Amino acid sequence: MSWFPKWQPYTGDINTQPVATNEYLPVGQSIMLGLQHVLAMFGATVLAPLLMGFDANLAIMMSGICTILFFIMTGGRVPSYLGSSFAFIGVVAAATAHVTGSGANPNLSVALGGIIACGILYAAIGFVVMATGTQWIEKLMPPVVTGAVVMIIGLNLAPVTVSGVQGKPFELWMALITVLCMGMIAVFARGFLQRLLLLIGLVMAYVIYAIAANVLGLGEPINFALIADAAWFGMPNFGSPTFDVNAMLIIAPVAFILVAENLGHIKAVGAMTGENLTPHLGKAFVADGVATALSAGVGGTGMTTYGENIGVMAVTRVYSTLIFVIAGVFAMVLGFSPKFGAMIQTIPGPVLTGASIVVFGLITIAGAKIWIDNKVNFANNKNLMVAAITVILGTGDFGLMIGEFNLGGIGTATFAAIILHWFLSLREPDNIH
């Protein structure tokens, strides 16, 4: 079997029949669909680096490069877009002592070294899966474990999310208005607009803030001169890693979260397309791990497959993997525009806080959704104990010390969930969800 599939032109009715992964549409339609995927990932891929203190332009550019790399390494058989992972926010904050959403991260290089370590571990897991199959991953990380681990990503960040606006009435109100804007788009919008709740909600809140601060003088005004002074084209701000063992121990365990996330995404896409994508799971892990290490190697964020783009595929029923190459090219072009980066830098802190509340809340609920979708039985004391202990360890930021090294709340809780589930499974066969 050849590495890439033999692509064929689509001959069906676009209104009623799906486009398969190995089919392609006319150039004009493909370009529009590629742009739509860029819009879908845009809000989250920009927000994640802003919260961690990374360069948003570089994150956008690397998301495009990494998506194309993923396409090549998976043989063009897995339709996915790679964007900035929110799973790194808590551990990056812990490893660098950076307050989320507070501007540039002065200890960025330390975080980059940790993310590279995570990418290498993630790729290593992928190679093992390629050699041994996926059953051991699913047994090691059943739904009760993956649900708890995903949930603590959001809960762990809750205490610091609102720290920048506490005690500031105008900023608090703007954060709540941002939440309301995103909630309105999520509930009242229809079709594709609903998929852009982060982006459109952010724009709405930005406009409201500009009116309140720049026109009515209620808060610190937005400095639009930054946009006017920026060039249209230029290089993003690259960075170089520093390999600090403590930071690597804190950040590397995120690989297990990314495995759980990618596993769920590929199963979801496989169900939508009607194709068996499980044989490509190992290659997808390796590709995502290499992409994460590559991105961090030049100063970018860790990468993951994006649920937002899976949503776009669900709406359009176009699964052609070639569309993601076009989306990757679009993202690369955006990354080379300092004016675009300057516009992102003008987003007010309270607006970012509001967006953070929504994003971290959605991550938390995504963990609960894993339990619900997989009918996890909490009448089973094993499941009850694994979930309860993991959630409290992660929410309370219980950082286990190993000598001089602190695993951090998320890392400790992730390992605790995996080890505790394995240990408690010794008492009875693992035949109850």
Coordinates of C-alpha atoms in Angstrom, one line a residue:
M1 CA 0.0 0.0 0.0
S2 CA 1.4 3.4 -1.0
W3 CA 2.0 6.0 1.7
F4 CA -0.5 8.5 0.3
P5 CA -4.0 7.5 -1.0
K6 CA -4.9 7.8 -4.7
W7 CA -6.9 11.0 -4.7
Q8 CA -10.0 11.1 -7.0
P9 CA -12.2 14.0 -8.1
Y10 CA -15.5 14.3 -6.2
T11 CA -18.4 13.3 -8.5
G12 CA -21.3 13.3 -6.1
D13 CA -23.9 15.8 -5.1
I14 CA -22.2 18.2 -2.6
N15 CA -25.6 19.0 -1.0
T16 CA -26.5 15.4 -0.1
Q17 CA -23.3 13.3 -0.3
P18 CA -20.2 13.5 1.9
V19 CA -16.7 14.1 0.4
A20 CA -14.4 11.2 1.3
T21 CA -10.8 11.7 2.7
N22 CA -9.3 10.7 -0.7
E23 CA -11.5 12.9 -2.8
Y24 CA -11.0 16.5 -3.9
L25 CA -13.2 19.4 -4.9
P26 CA -12.7 22.1 -7.5
V27 CA -10.0 24.7 -6.6
G28 CA -12.5 27.5 -5.7
Q29 CA -14.6 25.4 -3.4
S30 CA -11.4 23.9 -1.8
I31 CA -10.0 27.4 -1.1
M32 CA -13.2 28.5 0.6
L33 CA -13.4 25.4 2.7
G34 CA -9.7 25.8 3.7
L35 CA -10.4 29.4 4.8
Q36 CA -13.3 28.2 6.8
H37 CA -11.1 25.8 8.7
V38 CA -8.6 28.6 9.4
L39 CA -11.5 30.7 10.8
A40 CA -12.7 27.8 13.0
M41 CA -9.3 27.3 14.6
F42 CA -8.4 30.9 14.8
G43 CA -9.9 32.0 18.1
A44 CA -8.5 29.1 20.1
T45 CA -5.1 29.1 18.4
V46 CA -4.6 32.8 19.1
L47 CA -6.1 32.7 22.6
A48 CA -3.8 29.9 23.9
P49 CA -0.5 31.6 23.2
L50 CA -1.8 34.9 24.6
L51 CA -2.7 33.3 27.9
M52 CA 0.7 31.6 28.1
G53 CA 2.7 34.7 27.0
F54 CA 3.8 33.3 23.6
D55 CA 3.9 35.1 20.3
A56 CA 0.5 34.7 18.7
N57 CA 1.8 35.3 15.2
L58 CA 4.3 32.5 15.5
A59 CA 1.6 30.2 16.9
I60 CA -0.6 30.8 13.9
M61 CA 2.3 30.3 11.5
M62 CA 3.4 27.1 13.2
S63 CA -0.1 25.7 13.3
G64 CA -0.1 25.9 9.5
I65 CA 3.3 24.3 9.2
C66 CA 2.5 21.6 11.7
T67 CA -0.9 20.8 10.0
I68 CA 1.0 20.2 6.7
L69 CA 3.6 18.1 8.5
F70 CA 0.8 16.1 10.1
F71 CA -0.7 15.6 6.7
I72 CA 2.6 14.3 5.3
M73 CA 3.4 12.0 8.3
T74 CA 0.0 10.4 8.4
G75 CA 0.0 9.8 4.6
G76 CA -2.8 12.2 4.0
R77 CA -5.2 9.7 5.6
V78 CA -6.4 11.5 8.8
P79 CA -8.3 14.7 8.3
S80 CA -7.1 17.0 11.1
Y81 CA -6.0 20.6 11.8
L82 CA -3.3 21.1 14.4
G83 CA -3.5 24.2 16.6
S84 CA -2.3 25.5 20.0
S85 CA -3.1 23.1 22.8
F86 CA -4.8 24.5 26.0
A87 CA -3.6 21.5 27.9
F88 CA -0.2 23.2 28.3
I89 CA -1.6 26.4 30.0
G90 CA -1.6 25.2 33.6
V91 CA 1.8 23.4 33.5
V92 CA 3.4 26.3 31.6
A93 CA 2.1 28.7 34.3
A94 CA 3.4 26.4 37.0
A95 CA 6.8 25.9 35.4
T96 CA 7.4 29.6 34.6
A97 CA 5.5 31.3 37.4
H98 CA 3.6 33.2 34.7
V99 CA 0.1 34.7 35.4
T100 CA -2.1 33.7 32.5
G101 CA -3.1 36.5 30.2
S102 CA -0.6 39.0 31.8
G103 CA 1.5 39.6 28.6
A104 CA 4.8 38.2 27.4
N105 CA 6.2 35.3 29.4
P106 CA 9.8 36.3 30.7
N107 CA 10.6 32.6 31.3
L108 CA 9.4 31.4 27.9
S109 CA 12.5 29.5 27.1
V110 CA 12.1 27.2 30.1
A111 CA 8.5 26.4 28.9
L112 CA 9.8 25.6 25.4
G113 CA 12.2 23.0 26.7
G114 CA 9.4 21.3 28.7
I115 CA 7.1 21.3 25.7
I116 CA 9.9 19.7 23.5
A117 CA 10.2 17.0 26.2
C118 CA 6.5 16.5 26.0
G119 CA 6.6 16.2 22.2
I120 CA 9.3 13.6 22.4
L121 CA 7.4 11.5 25.0
Y122 CA 4.2 11.9 22.9
A123 CA 6.0 10.7 19.7
A124 CA 7.6 7.8 21.7
I125 CA 4.1 6.7 22.8
G126 CA 3.1 6.8 19.1
F127 CA 5.9 4.5 18.0
V128 CA 4.9 2.0 20.8
V129 CA 1.3 2.1 19.5
M130 CA 2.5 1.6 16.0
A131 CA 4.4 -1.5 17.1
T132 CA 1.9 -3.0 19.6
G133 CA -1.6 -1.6 18.7
T134 CA -4.0 0.6 20.7
Q135 CA -5.6 -1.8 23.2
W136 CA -3.1 -1.1 25.9
I137 CA -3.7 2.7 25.6
E138 CA -7.4 2.2 26.0
K139 CA -6.9 -0.1 29.0
L140 CA -4.4 2.3 30.6
M141 CA -6.6 5.3 30.1
P142 CA -10.2 4.3 30.2
P143 CA -13.0 6.9 30.1
V144 CA -13.0 7.4 33.9
V145 CA -9.3 8.4 33.7
T146 CA -9.4 10.5 30.5
G147 CA -12.6 12.3 31.7
A148 CA -11.0 13.2 35.0
V149 CA -7.7 14.3 33.4
V150 CA -9.4 16.5 30.9
M151 CA -11.6 18.0 33.6
I152 CA -8.7 19.1 35.8
I153 CA -7.1 21.0 33.0
G154 CA -9.9 23.6 33.3
L155 CA -10.3 23.4 37.1
N156 CA -6.6 23.8 37.8
L157 CA -6.7 27.1 36.1
A158 CA -9.8 28.5 37.8
P159 CA -8.1 30.2 40.7
V160 CA -5.7 32.3 38.5
T161 CA -8.2 33.0 35.7
V162 CA -9.9 36.0 37.4
S163 CA -6.9 37.2 39.4
G164 CA -6.1 40.0 36.9
V165 CA -9.6 41.6 37.3
Q166 CA -10.3 41.1 41.0
G167 CA -11.1 44.3 42.8
K168 CA -11.5 46.3 39.6
P169 CA -15.2 46.9 38.9
F170 CA -14.9 48.0 35.2
E171 CA -12.6 45.1 34.4
L172 CA -14.9 42.6 36.2
W173 CA -17.9 43.8 34.2
M174 CA -16.0 43.6 30.9
A175 CA -15.0 40.0 31.7
L176 CA -18.6 39.1 32.4
I177 CA -19.7 40.9 29.2
T178 CA -17.2 38.9 27.2
V179 CA -18.6 35.7 28.8
L180 CA -22.1 36.9 27.8
C181 CA -21.1 37.6 24.2
M182 CA -19.7 34.2 23.8
G183 CA -22.7 32.6 25.4
M184 CA -25.0 34.4 23.1
I185 CA -23.2 33.2 20.0
A186 CA -23.1 29.7 21.4
V187 CA -26.9 29.6 22.0
F188 CA -28.5 32.0 19.5
A189 CA -26.3 31.8 16.4
R190 CA -26.9 29.1 13.9
G191 CA -24.8 27.0 11.5
F192 CA -21.2 27.9 11.0
L193 CA -21.4 31.1 13.1
Q194 CA -22.1 29.0 16.1
R195 CA -18.7 27.2 15.6
L196 CA -17.0 30.6 15.8
L197 CA -18.2 31.4 19.3
L198 CA -14.7 32.2 20.6
L199 CA -13.8 34.4 17.7
I200 CA -17.0 36.3 17.2
G201 CA -17.6 36.7 20.9
L202 CA -14.1 38.1 21.3
V203 CA -14.7 40.6 18.5
M204 CA -18.0 41.7 20.0
A205 CA -16.5 42.2 23.5
Y206 CA -13.5 44.0 21.9
V207 CA -15.9 46.5 20.2
I208 CA -17.9 47.0 23.4
Y209 CA -14.6 47.6 25.4
A210 CA -13.4 50.1 22.8
I211 CA -16.7 52.1 23.0
A212 CA -16.6 52.0 26.8
A213 CA -12.9 52.8 27.3
N214 CA -11.9 54.9 24.2
V215 CA -15.2 56.8 23.8
L216 CA -16.8 56.9 27.2
G217 CA -13.5 56.9 29.2
L218 CA -14.6 54.2 31.6
G219 CA -11.3 52.2 31.5
E220 CA -7.8 52.0 30.0
P221 CA -8.2 52.9 26.3
I222 CA -7.0 50.6 23.6
N223 CA -3.8 51.8 21.8
F224 CA -4.7 51.5 18.1
A225 CA -1.5 53.2 17.2
L226 CA 0.2 49.8 17.6
I227 CA -1.8 48.5 14.6
A228 CA -1.2 51.6 12.5
D229 CA 2.6 51.5 13.1
A230 CA 3.0 47.8 12.4
A231 CA 4.2 46.5 9.0
W232 CA 2.0 44.4 6.8
F233 CA 4.7 41.7 6.3
G234 CA 7.5 40.6 8.5
M235 CA 8.9 37.7 10.6
P236 CA 7.3 36.6 13.8
N237 CA 9.3 36.6 17.1
F238 CA 11.2 33.3 17.3
G239 CA 12.4 31.8 20.6
S240 CA 14.9 29.2 21.7
P241 CA 14.4 26.6 24.4
T242 CA 16.2 26.1 27.7
F243 CA 16.2 22.5 29.1
D244 CA 15.4 22.8 32.8
V245 CA 14.8 19.3 34.3
N246 CA 12.1 20.6 36.8
A247 CA 10.1 22.3 34.0
M248 CA 10.4 19.2 31.8
L249 CA 9.0 17.0 34.6
I250 CA 6.1 19.4 35.1
I251 CA 5.2 19.7 31.4
A252 CA 6.1 16.3 29.9
P253 CA 3.1 14.5 31.4
V254 CA 0.8 16.6 29.2
A255 CA 1.7 13.9 26.6
F256 CA -0.8 11.6 28.3
I257 CA -3.5 14.2 28.0
L258 CA -2.7 14.8 24.3
V259 CA -2.9 11.0 23.7
A260 CA -6.4 10.9 25.3
E261 CA -7.5 14.0 23.3
N262 CA -6.1 12.7 20.0
L263 CA -7.6 9.3 20.6
G264 CA -11.0 10.8 21.1
H265 CA -10.7 13.1 18.1
I266 CA -9.6 10.3 15.7
K267 CA -12.4 8.0 16.8
A268 CA -14.9 10.8 16.3
V269 CA -13.6 11.6 12.8
G270 CA -13.6 7.9 12.0
A271 CA -17.3 7.6 13.1
M272 CA -18.2 10.6 10.9
T273 CA -16.4 9.4 7.8
G274 CA -17.3 5.8 8.1
E275 CA -13.7 4.9 7.6
N276 CA -11.5 2.9 10.1
L277 CA -8.8 5.3 11.1
T278 CA -7.6 3.3 14.1
P279 CA -4.7 1.7 12.2
H280 CA -3.4 5.3 11.7
L281 CA -3.6 6.2 15.4
G282 CA 0.1 5.5 16.1
K283 CA 1.2 7.6 13.1
A284 CA -1.1 10.4 14.3
F285 CA 0.5 10.3 17.8
V286 CA 4.0 10.4 16.3
A287 CA 3.1 13.3 13.9
D288 CA 1.5 15.3 16.7
G289 CA 4.5 14.7 19.0
V290 CA 7.0 15.7 16.3
A291 CA 4.9 18.8 15.5
T292 CA 4.8 19.8 19.2
A293 CA 8.5 19.5 19.5
L294 CA 9.2 21.4 16.2
S295 CA 6.9 24.2 17.2
A296 CA 8.4 24.6 20.7
G297 CA 11.9 24.4 19.1
V298 CA 11.4 27.8 17.4
G299 CA 9.3 29.4 20.2
G300 CA 5.8 28.2 19.4
T301 CA 3.1 26.5 21.5
G302 CA 2.5 22.7 21.9
M303 CA 0.1 21.3 19.2
T304 CA -3.0 19.1 19.2
T305 CA -5.7 18.0 16.8
Y306 CA -8.5 20.5 17.0
G307 CA -12.1 19.7 17.9
E308 CA -13.3 23.0 16.3
N309 CA -12.2 21.7 12.9
I310 CA -13.9 18.4 13.6
G311 CA -17.1 20.5 14.1
V312 CA -16.6 22.1 10.7
M313 CA -16.3 18.6 9.1
A314 CA -19.5 17.6 10.9
V315 CA -21.3 20.6 9.4
T316 CA -19.9 20.5 5.9
R317 CA -19.4 16.7 5.6
V318 CA -16.3 17.4 3.6
Y319 CA -13.5 15.1 4.9
S320 CA -10.9 15.6 2.1
T321 CA -7.5 15.8 3.7
L322 CA -6.3 18.1 0.9
I323 CA -8.5 20.9 2.4
F324 CA -6.2 20.9 5.5
V325 CA -3.1 21.6 3.3
I326 CA -4.9 24.7 2.0
A327 CA -5.8 25.7 5.5
G328 CA -2.2 25.3 6.6
V329 CA -1.0 27.6 3.8
F330 CA -3.5 30.3 4.8
A331 CA -2.3 30.1 8.4
M332 CA 1.4 30.4 7.4
V333 CA 0.6 33.6 5.4
L334 CA -1.2 35.1 8.4
G335 CA 1.8 34.4 10.6
F336 CA 4.0 36.6 8.5
S337 CA 1.9 39.7 9.2
P338 CA 3.1 41.9 12.1
K339 CA 0.0 44.1 11.6
F340 CA -2.1 41.1 12.4
G341 CA 0.0 40.4 15.4
A342 CA -0.3 44.0 16.6
M343 CA -4.1 43.7 16.4
I344 CA -4.0 40.7 18.6
Q345 CA -1.8 42.5 21.1
T346 CA -4.4 45.2 21.6
I347 CA -7.0 42.8 23.0
P348 CA -7.7 44.1 26.5
G349 CA -6.9 41.9 29.5
P350 CA -10.5 41.8 30.9
V351 CA -11.7 40.5 27.5
L352 CA -9.0 37.8 27.6
T353 CA -10.1 37.0 31.2
G354 CA -13.7 36.5 30.0
A355 CA -12.6 34.3 27.1
S356 CA -10.5 32.3 29.6
I357 CA -13.5 31.7 31.8
V358 CA -15.4 30.3 28.8
V359 CA -12.5 28.2 27.5
F360 CA -11.5 26.7 30.8
G361 CA -15.1 26.0 31.6
L362 CA -15.7 24.3 28.3
I363 CA -12.6 22.1 28.9
T364 CA -13.9 21.1 32.3
I365 CA -17.3 20.2 30.9
A366 CA -15.6 18.3 28.1
G367 CA -14.2 16.0 30.8
A368 CA -17.7 15.4 32.2
K369 CA -19.0 14.8 28.7
I370 CA -16.4 11.9 28.3
W371 CA -18.0 10.3 31.4
I372 CA -21.5 10.8 30.1
D373 CA -20.8 9.6 26.5
N374 CA -19.1 6.5 27.8
K375 CA -21.7 5.8 30.5
V376 CA -19.1 5.7 33.3
N377 CA -20.6 3.8 36.2
F378 CA -20.1 5.8 39.4
A379 CA -21.9 3.1 41.4
N380 CA -18.6 1.3 41.0
N381 CA -16.4 2.4 43.9
K382 CA -13.2 2.1 41.8
N383 CA -14.5 4.6 39.3
L384 CA -15.8 6.8 42.1
M385 CA -12.4 6.9 43.9
V386 CA -10.3 7.4 40.7
A387 CA -12.5 10.4 39.6
A388 CA -12.8 12.0 43.1
I389 CA -9.2 11.8 44.0
T390 CA -7.9 13.0 40.6
V391 CA -10.3 16.0 40.4
I392 CA -9.3 17.2 43.9
L393 CA -5.6 16.7 43.4
G394 CA -5.8 18.7 40.1
T395 CA -8.1 21.4 41.3
G396 CA -6.1 21.9 44.5
D397 CA -2.9 22.1 42.5
F398 CA -1.4 19.3 44.6
G399 CA 2.2 19.3 43.2
L400 CA 4.1 16.2 44.2
M401 CA 7.7 16.8 45.0
I402 CA 10.3 14.3 43.8
G403 CA 13.5 15.5 45.3
E404 CA 13.9 19.0 44.0
F405 CA 11.3 18.5 41.3
N406 CA 7.7 19.5 41.4
L407 CA 5.3 17.7 39.1
G408 CA 2.6 20.3 39.5
G409 CA -1.1 19.8 40.1
I410 CA -2.0 18.5 36.5
G411 CA 1.0 16.2 36.2
T412 CA 0.5 14.7 39.7
A413 CA -3.2 14.2 39.1
T414 CA -2.6 12.6 35.7
F415 CA -0.1 10.1 37.0
A416 CA -2.3 9.5 40.1
A417 CA -5.4 8.7 37.9
I418 CA -3.5 6.2 35.8
I419 CA -1.7 4.5 38.7
L420 CA -4.7 4.5 41.0
H421 CA -7.0 3.0 38.3
W422 CA -4.4 0.3 37.6
F423 CA -3.9 -0.5 41.3
L424 CA -7.6 -0.6 42.1
S425 CA -8.3 -2.8 39.1
L426 CA -6.2 -5.5 40.7
R427 CA -9.2 -6.1 43.0
E428 CA -11.7 -7.0 40.3
P429 CA -11.7 -7.5 36.5
D430 CA -12.1 -4.3 34.6
N431 CA -15.4 -5.2 33.1
I432 CA -17.5 -2.4 34.5
H433 CA -17.3 1.1 33.0

